[in-house]
Amino acid sequence: MAIYHAQLKTFSRAKGHSSIAAAAYRAGLLLEDAITGLRHDYRRRDGVVETRCIAPEGAP
């Protein structure tokens, strides 16, 4: 029997957190923060089996 698990975490820009960096890490991707211009590159990270990004039509 499968057991469902979900985990939520808040990010605070005032505390130096970045949702873009967290998303790049979890997905093993290269993402650029449009606000700060920082590039977060986690493409060489091991352990990412599959990743998907779903956004509504017309989203940036």
PDB file of C-alpha atoms in Angstrom:
ATOM      1  CA  MET A   1       0.000   0.000   0.000  1.00  0.00           C
ATOM      2  CA  ALA A   2       1.364   3.432  -0.960  1.00  0.00           C
ATOM      3  CA  ILE A   3       1.558   6.088   1.720  1.00  0.00           C
ATOM      4  CA  TYR A   4       1.188   9.707   0.611  1.00  0.00           C
ATOM      5  CA  HIS A   5       3.629  12.294   1.954  1.00  0.00           C
ATOM      6  CA  ALA A   6       3.702  16.035   1.352  1.00  0.00           C
ATOM      7  CA  GLN A   7       6.033  18.639   2.817  1.00  0.00           C
ATOM      8  CA  LEU A   8       5.588  22.403   2.696  1.00  0.00           C
ATOM      9  CA  LYS A   9       8.229  25.030   3.400  1.00  0.00           C
ATOM     10  CA  THR A  10       7.997  28.803   3.438  1.00  0.00           C
ATOM     11  CA  PHE A  11      10.645  31.008   1.859  1.00  0.00           C
ATOM     12  CA  SER A  12      11.418  34.492   3.111  1.00  0.00           C
ATOM     13  CA  ARG A  13      13.365  36.807   0.833  1.00  0.00           C
ATOM     14  CA  ALA A  14      14.052  39.010   3.889  1.00  0.00           C
ATOM     15  CA  LYS A  15      15.897  36.066   5.471  1.00  0.00           C
ATOM     16  CA  GLY A  16      17.937  35.491   2.310  1.00  0.00           C
ATOM     17  CA  HIS A  17      15.889  32.549   1.030  1.00  0.00           C
ATOM     18  CA  SER A  18      15.246  32.092  -2.667  1.00  0.00           C
ATOM     19  CA  SER A  19      12.387  30.047  -4.090  1.00  0.00           C
ATOM     20  CA  ILE A  20      14.234  29.996  -7.437  1.00  0.00           C
ATOM     21  CA  ALA A  21      17.333  28.446  -5.836  1.00  0.00           C
ATOM     22  CA  ALA A  22      15.193  25.895  -3.999  1.00  0.00           C
ATOM     23  CA  ALA A  23      13.332  24.949  -7.194  1.00  0.00           C
ATOM     24  CA  ALA A  24      16.599  24.616  -9.132  1.00  0.00           C
ATOM     25  CA  TYR A  25      18.051  22.371  -6.405  1.00  0.00           C
ATOM     26  CA  ARG A  26      15.013  20.117  -6.155  1.00  0.00           C
ATOM     27  CA  ALA A  27      14.672  19.741  -9.935  1.00  0.00           C
ATOM     28  CA  GLY A  28      18.398  19.573 -10.749  1.00  0.00           C
ATOM     29  CA  LEU A  29      18.115  22.461 -13.199  1.00  0.00           C
ATOM     30  CA  LEU A  30      19.773  25.738 -14.129  1.00  0.00           C
ATOM     31  CA  LEU A  31      17.408  28.575 -13.221  1.00  0.00           C
ATOM     32  CA  GLU A  32      18.037  32.326 -13.278  1.00  0.00           C
ATOM     33  CA  ASP A  33      16.385  34.634 -10.758  1.00  0.00           C
ATOM     34  CA  ALA A  34      14.848  37.500 -12.753  1.00  0.00           C
ATOM     35  CA  ILE A  35      14.965  39.834  -9.731  1.00  0.00           C
ATOM     36  CA  THR A  36      18.555  39.302  -8.550  1.00  0.00           C
ATOM     37  CA  GLY A  37      20.080  38.053 -11.799  1.00  0.00           C
ATOM     38  CA  LEU A  38      21.699  35.135  -9.938  1.00  0.00           C
ATOM     39  CA  ARG A  39      21.999  31.826 -11.754  1.00  0.00           C
ATOM     40  CA  HIS A  40      21.412  28.688  -9.697  1.00  0.00           C
ATOM     41  CA  ASP A  41      22.969  25.692 -11.444  1.00  0.00           C
ATOM     42  CA  TYR A  42      22.240  22.246 -10.012  1.00  0.00           C
ATOM     43  CA  ARG A  43      22.398  20.294 -13.292  1.00  0.00           C
ATOM     44  CA  ARG A  44      25.165  18.044 -11.938  1.00  0.00           C
ATOM     45  CA  ARG A  45      23.185  17.111  -8.827  1.00  0.00           C
ATOM     46  CA  ASP A  46      22.705  13.362  -8.373  1.00  0.00           C
ATOM     47  CA  GLY A  47      19.471  11.749  -7.281  1.00  0.00           C
ATOM     48  CA  VAL A  48      16.977  13.569  -9.498  1.00  0.00           C
ATOM     49  CA  VAL A  49      15.060  10.889 -11.379  1.00  0.00           C
ATOM     50  CA  GLU A  50      12.398  12.998 -13.073  1.00  0.00           C
ATOM     51  CA  THR A  51      11.208  16.589 -12.978  1.00  0.00           C
ATOM     52  CA  ARG A  52       8.239  18.438 -14.440  1.00  0.00           C
ATOM     53  CA  CYS A  53       7.207  22.064 -14.454  1.00  0.00           C
ATOM     54  CA  ILE A  54       3.549  22.855 -14.992  1.00  0.00           C
ATOM     55  CA  ALA A  55       2.372  26.426 -15.541  1.00  0.00           C
ATOM     56  CA  PRO A  56      -0.804  27.949 -16.932  1.00  0.00           C
ATOM     57  CA  GLU A  57      -0.873  29.051 -20.554  1.00  0.00           C
ATOM     58  CA  GLY A  58       0.685  32.503 -20.983  1.00  0.00           C
ATOM     59  CA  ALA A  59       2.777  32.281 -17.799  1.00  0.00           C
ATOM     60  CA  PRO A  60       6.311  33.714 -18.040  1.00  0.00           C
TER      61      PRO A  60
END
